[in-house]
Each structure stands twice: as structure tokens, then as C-alpha cells.
Short mmCIF file of C-alpha atoms in Angstrom, two decimals:
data_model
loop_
_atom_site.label_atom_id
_atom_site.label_comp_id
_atom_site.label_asym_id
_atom_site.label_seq_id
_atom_site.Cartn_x
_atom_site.Cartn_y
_atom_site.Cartn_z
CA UNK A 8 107.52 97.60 102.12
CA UNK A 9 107.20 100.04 104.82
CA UNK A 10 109.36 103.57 104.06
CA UNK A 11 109.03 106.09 106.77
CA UNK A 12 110.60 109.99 106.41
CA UNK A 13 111.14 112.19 109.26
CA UNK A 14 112.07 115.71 109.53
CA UNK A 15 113.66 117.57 110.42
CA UNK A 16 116.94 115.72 110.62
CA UNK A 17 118.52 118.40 113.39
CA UNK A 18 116.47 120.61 115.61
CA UNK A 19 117.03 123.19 118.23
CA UNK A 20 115.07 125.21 120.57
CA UNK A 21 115.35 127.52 123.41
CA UNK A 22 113.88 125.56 127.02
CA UNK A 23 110.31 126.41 127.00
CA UNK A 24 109.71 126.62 123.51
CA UNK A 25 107.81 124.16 122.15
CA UNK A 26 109.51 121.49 119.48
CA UNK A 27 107.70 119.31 116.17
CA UNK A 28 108.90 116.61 114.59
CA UNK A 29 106.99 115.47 111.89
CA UNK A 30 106.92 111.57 109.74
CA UNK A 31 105.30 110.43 106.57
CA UNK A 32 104.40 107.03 105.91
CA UNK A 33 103.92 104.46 102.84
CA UNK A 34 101.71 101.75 103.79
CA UNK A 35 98.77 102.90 104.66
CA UNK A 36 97.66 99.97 106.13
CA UNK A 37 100.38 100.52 108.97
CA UNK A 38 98.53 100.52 112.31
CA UNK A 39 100.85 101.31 115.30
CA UNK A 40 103.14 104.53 115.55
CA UNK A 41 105.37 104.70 118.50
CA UNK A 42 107.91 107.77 119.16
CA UNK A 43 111.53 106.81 120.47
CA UNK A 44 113.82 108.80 122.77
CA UNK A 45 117.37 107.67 122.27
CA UNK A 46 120.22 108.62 124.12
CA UNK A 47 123.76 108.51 122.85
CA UNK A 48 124.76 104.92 123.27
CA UNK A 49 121.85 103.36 124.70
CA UNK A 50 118.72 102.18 124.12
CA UNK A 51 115.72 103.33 122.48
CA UNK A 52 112.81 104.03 124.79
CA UNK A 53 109.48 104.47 124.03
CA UNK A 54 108.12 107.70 125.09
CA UNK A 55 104.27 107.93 123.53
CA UNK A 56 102.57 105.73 120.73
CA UNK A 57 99.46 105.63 118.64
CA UNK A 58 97.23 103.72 117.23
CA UNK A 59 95.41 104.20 113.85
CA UNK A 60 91.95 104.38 115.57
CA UNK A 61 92.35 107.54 117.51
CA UNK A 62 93.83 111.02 116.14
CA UNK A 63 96.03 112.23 119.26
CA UNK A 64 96.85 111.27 122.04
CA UNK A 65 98.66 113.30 125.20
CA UNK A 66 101.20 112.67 127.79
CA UNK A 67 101.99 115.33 129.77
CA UNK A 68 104.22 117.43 128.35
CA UNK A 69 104.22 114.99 124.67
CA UNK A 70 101.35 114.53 122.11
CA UNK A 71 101.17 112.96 119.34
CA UNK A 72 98.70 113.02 116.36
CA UNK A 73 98.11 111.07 113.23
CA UNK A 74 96.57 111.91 110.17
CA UNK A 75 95.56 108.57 108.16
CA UNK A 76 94.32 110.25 105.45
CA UNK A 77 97.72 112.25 104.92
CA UNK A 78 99.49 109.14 106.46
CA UNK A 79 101.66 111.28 107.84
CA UNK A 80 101.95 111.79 112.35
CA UNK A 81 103.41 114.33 114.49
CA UNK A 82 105.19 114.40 117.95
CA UNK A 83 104.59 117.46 119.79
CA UNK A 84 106.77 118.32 122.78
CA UNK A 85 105.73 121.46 125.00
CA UNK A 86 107.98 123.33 127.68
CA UNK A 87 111.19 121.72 126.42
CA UNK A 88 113.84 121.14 128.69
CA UNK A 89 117.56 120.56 128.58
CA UNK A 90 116.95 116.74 129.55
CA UNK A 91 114.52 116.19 126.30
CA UNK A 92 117.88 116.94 124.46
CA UNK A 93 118.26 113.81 122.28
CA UNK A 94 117.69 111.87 119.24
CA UNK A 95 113.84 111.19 118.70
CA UNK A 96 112.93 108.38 116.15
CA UNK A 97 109.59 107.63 115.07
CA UNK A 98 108.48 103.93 113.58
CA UNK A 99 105.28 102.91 112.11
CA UNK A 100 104.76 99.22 112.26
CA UNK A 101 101.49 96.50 110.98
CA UNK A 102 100.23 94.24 113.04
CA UNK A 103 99.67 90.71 111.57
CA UNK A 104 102.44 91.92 109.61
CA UNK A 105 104.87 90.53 111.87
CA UNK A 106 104.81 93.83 113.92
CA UNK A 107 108.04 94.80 112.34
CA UNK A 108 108.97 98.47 112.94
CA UNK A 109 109.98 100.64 110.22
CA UNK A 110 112.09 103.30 111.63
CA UNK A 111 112.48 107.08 110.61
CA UNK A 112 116.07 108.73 110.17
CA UNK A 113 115.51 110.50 113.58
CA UNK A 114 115.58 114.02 114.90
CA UNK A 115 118.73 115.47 116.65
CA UNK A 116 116.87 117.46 119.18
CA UNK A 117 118.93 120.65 121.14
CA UNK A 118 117.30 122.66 124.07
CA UNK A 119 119.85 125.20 124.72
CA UNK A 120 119.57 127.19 128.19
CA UNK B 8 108.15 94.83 134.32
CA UNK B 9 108.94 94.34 130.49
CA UNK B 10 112.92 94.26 130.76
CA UNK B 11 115.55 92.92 128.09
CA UNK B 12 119.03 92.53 128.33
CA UNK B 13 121.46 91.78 126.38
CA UNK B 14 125.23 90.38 126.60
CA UNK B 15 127.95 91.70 126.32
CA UNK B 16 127.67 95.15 126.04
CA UNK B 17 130.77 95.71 123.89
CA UNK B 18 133.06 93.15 122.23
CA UNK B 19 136.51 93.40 120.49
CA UNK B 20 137.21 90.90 118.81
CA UNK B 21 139.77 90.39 115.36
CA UNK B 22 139.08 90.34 111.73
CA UNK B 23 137.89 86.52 110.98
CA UNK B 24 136.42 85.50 114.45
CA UNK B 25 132.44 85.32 115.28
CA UNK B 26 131.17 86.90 117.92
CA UNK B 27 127.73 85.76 119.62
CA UNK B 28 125.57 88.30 121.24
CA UNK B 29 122.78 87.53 123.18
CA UNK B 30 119.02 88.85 123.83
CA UNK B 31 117.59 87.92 126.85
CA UNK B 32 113.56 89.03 128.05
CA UNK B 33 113.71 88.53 131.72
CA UNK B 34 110.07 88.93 133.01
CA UNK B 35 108.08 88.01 130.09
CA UNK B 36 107.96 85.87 127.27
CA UNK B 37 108.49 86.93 123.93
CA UNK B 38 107.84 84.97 121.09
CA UNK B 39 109.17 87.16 118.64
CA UNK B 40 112.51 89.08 118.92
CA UNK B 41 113.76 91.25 116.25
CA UNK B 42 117.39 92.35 115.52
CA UNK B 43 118.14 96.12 114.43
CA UNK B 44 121.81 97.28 113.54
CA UNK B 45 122.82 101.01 114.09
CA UNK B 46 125.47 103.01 112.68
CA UNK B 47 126.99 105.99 114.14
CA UNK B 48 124.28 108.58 113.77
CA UNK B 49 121.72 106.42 111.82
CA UNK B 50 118.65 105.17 111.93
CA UNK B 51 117.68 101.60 113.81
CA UNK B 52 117.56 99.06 110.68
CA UNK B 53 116.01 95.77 110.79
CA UNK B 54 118.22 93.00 110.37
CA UNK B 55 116.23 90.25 111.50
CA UNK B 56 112.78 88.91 113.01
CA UNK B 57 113.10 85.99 114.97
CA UNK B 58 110.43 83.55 115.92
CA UNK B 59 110.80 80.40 118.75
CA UNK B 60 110.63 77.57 117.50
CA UNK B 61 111.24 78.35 113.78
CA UNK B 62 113.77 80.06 111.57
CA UNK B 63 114.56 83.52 111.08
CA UNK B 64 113.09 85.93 108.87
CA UNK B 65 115.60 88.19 107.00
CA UNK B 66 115.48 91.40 105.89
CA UNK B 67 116.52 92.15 102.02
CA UNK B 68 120.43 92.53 101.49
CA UNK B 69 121.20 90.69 105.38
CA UNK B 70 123.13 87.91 104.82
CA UNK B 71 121.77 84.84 106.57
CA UNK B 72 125.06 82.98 106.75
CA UNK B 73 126.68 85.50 108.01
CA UNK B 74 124.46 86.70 111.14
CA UNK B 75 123.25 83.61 112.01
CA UNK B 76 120.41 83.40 114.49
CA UNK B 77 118.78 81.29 117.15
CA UNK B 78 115.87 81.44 118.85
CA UNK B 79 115.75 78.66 121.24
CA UNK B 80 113.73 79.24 123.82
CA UNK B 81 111.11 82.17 124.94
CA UNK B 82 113.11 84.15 126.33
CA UNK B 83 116.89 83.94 124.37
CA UNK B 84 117.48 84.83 120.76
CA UNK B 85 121.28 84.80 119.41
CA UNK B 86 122.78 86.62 116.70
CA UNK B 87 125.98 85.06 115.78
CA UNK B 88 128.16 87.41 113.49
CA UNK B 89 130.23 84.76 111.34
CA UNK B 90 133.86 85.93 110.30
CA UNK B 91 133.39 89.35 111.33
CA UNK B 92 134.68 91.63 109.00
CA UNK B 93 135.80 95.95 110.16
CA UNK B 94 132.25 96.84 107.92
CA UNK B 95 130.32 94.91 110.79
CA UNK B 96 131.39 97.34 113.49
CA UNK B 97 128.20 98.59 114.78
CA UNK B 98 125.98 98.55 117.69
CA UNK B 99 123.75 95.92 117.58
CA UNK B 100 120.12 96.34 119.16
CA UNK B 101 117.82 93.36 120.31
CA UNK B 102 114.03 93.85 121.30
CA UNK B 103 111.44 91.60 122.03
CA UNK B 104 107.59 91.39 121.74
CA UNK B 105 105.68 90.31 124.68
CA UNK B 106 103.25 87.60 124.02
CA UNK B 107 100.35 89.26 125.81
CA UNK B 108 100.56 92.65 123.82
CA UNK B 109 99.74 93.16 120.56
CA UNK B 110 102.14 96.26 119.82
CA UNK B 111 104.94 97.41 122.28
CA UNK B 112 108.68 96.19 121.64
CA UNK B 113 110.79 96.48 124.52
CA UNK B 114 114.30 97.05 123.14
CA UNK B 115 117.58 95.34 124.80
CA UNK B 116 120.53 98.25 126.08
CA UNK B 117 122.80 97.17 122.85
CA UNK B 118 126.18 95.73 122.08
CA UNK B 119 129.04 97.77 120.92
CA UNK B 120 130.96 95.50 118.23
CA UNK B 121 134.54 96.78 117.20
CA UNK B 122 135.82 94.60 114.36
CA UNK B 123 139.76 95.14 113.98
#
């Protein structure tokens, strides 16, 4: 099956700098990549995803690109602020495949003032 | 648009009962749901897929008899956690695949279960 790895596990950056996250997956026939935003105790919510046909794709102040060849896919957040402080999780899912999502271990993200 | 609840949002309930917690998509209809457990500070982990109409599909090492679920309808999936034991204190997370979209799972907010 599916095995995604994310790192790094804990990360923290002054507001403005920008932060990376970065995953590696095993299937490489895994199609769909979304990026999660979780706060404590609630819900994952999807903040960008990507599909295996395109490279990168941008959202404001989050991109994220994908390397098939690698297999490996990055999410890219720019003029961080205190409010991106979170835990990020990316997935990596097939379709057909019963679009199960493979989660990462997630990304304790700080933006200290 | 795209919205999925879930109930209850936390349960306590004693060593030996079953609990039932519910995943509900309220403005679409999803004929897959899927069933993730979460440990403090972990990662989401599939538990689960369920289909309408047809039995679950397990993920290796879940125990079918003991999380039991139901799909019933398009828009409910159950997860019944048989003779809950302290180990299955977790949050449990629901989401659900709308029928029109090929990719995007909308997750539920969770339920909090405290096993004593």
C-alpha cells in the first residue's frame, strides 16, 4: 500500500518568513495530493491540493508542487502569520483506488511574533 | 456547501459499553464515507471505507467486530465501537466523498471518546 513521509515533524518560523514542508510517496501511481490544516481538536481542512497532471499550483499566500518523477510534493507557505500556526498534514490518495487517503505524520508549524 | 457533521462530539462512557457515533453529509450525497482514528499528536489513520449499500472495507489490523459499521443510507454512516476498552480512547474522524467529485473528502468536526 500507500506509505507517505513528511518532514519535518516540528517547524518554526519568525511571521514573514517563509515555511516548507516537504512529503515522499510510494505508489507512484497515486494521483491526488491534498495539504491539511488542522487545528488542535478539530477538523482537518483542506487548504490547497494537486493533481498528478500539473507541477504547482498557487493560492495566495500557499503553493504547492509535485515532482512525479521524485514522487515526492512540497507545500510552500509565504508571509507566515501567527494564525497559519498549526499542524499541516499532507495525504496522497488513487483514484479508482477507492480514493483512500494515505496520510503523512504532519508538521507542527510555529510562527512566533 | 459540502458540510459533514458528526454526533456527539465527545462521549464518556465505561469500560464494556458500545458507543455509536455518527457521520452525517448534510448537503450532498456521499456514497463513500471513510473512518480515520487519531491519537494525541498523530497522524489521521484509516480505519475504515464505507460504501451504501454494501459492507465495509477494513483496513489491516482494525477489527471488524469490534468497530462495527453501517452505511445505510447516502448520507449516514455509523461506527459502532463494541465493548469499548481505555486503548479505544481517541478522537474519531468521519469524512465523506461527494458523488459528483472525483477527489475532495470533506471531513466531519470529530468525536472525542474517553473510555474509563
Amino acid at each position: 500500500g500507500e506509505n507517505v513521509e513528511q518532514h519535518p515533524s516540528t517547524l518554526s518560523v519568525q511571521e514573514g518568513d517563509s515555511a516548507v514542508i516537504k512529503c515522499t510517496y510510494s505508489d507512484s501511481a497515486s494521483n491526488y495530493f491534498p495539504w491539511y490544516k488542522q487545528e488542535l481538536g478539530k477538523r482537518p481542512q483542506l487548504i490547497i491540493d494537486i493533481r498528478s497532471n500539473v507541477g504547482e499550483k498557487k493560492d495566495q499566500r500557499i503553493a504547492v508542487t509535485l515532482n512525479k518523477t521524485a514522487k515526492h510534493f512540497s507545500l510552500h507557505i509565504t508571509e507566515t502569520q501567527p494564525e497559519d500556526s498549526a499542524v499541516y498534514f499532507c495525504a496522497a490518495s488513487l483514484t479508482g483506488g477507492g480514493n483512500k487517503l494515505t496520510f503523512g505524520t504532519g508538521t507542527q508549524l510555529k510562527v512566533e511574533l | 456547501g459540502a458540510v459533514v457533521s458528526q454526533h456527539p462530539s465527545r462521549v464518556i462512557c465505561k469500560s464494556g459499553t458500545s458507543v455509536k457515533i455518527e457521520c452525517r453529509s448534510l448537503d450532498f450525497q456521499a456514497t463513500t464515507m471513510f473512518w480515520y482514528r487519531q491519537f494525541p499528536k498523530k497522524s489521521l489513520m484509516l480505519m475504515a471505507t464505507s460504501n451504501e449499500g454494501s459492507k465495509a472495507t477494513y483496513e489491516q489490523g482494525v477489527e471488524k467486530d469490534k468497530f462495527l459499521i453501517n452505511h445505510a443510507s447516502l448520507t449516514l454512516s455509523t461506527l459502532t465501537v463494541t465493548s469499548a476498552h481505555p486503548e479505544d480512547s481517541s478522537f474519531y474522524i468521519c469524512s465523506a466523498r461527494n458523488s459528483g467529485t472525483r477527489f475532495e473528502q470533506f471531513f466531519g468536526p470529530g468525536t472525542r471518546l474517553t473510555v474509563l
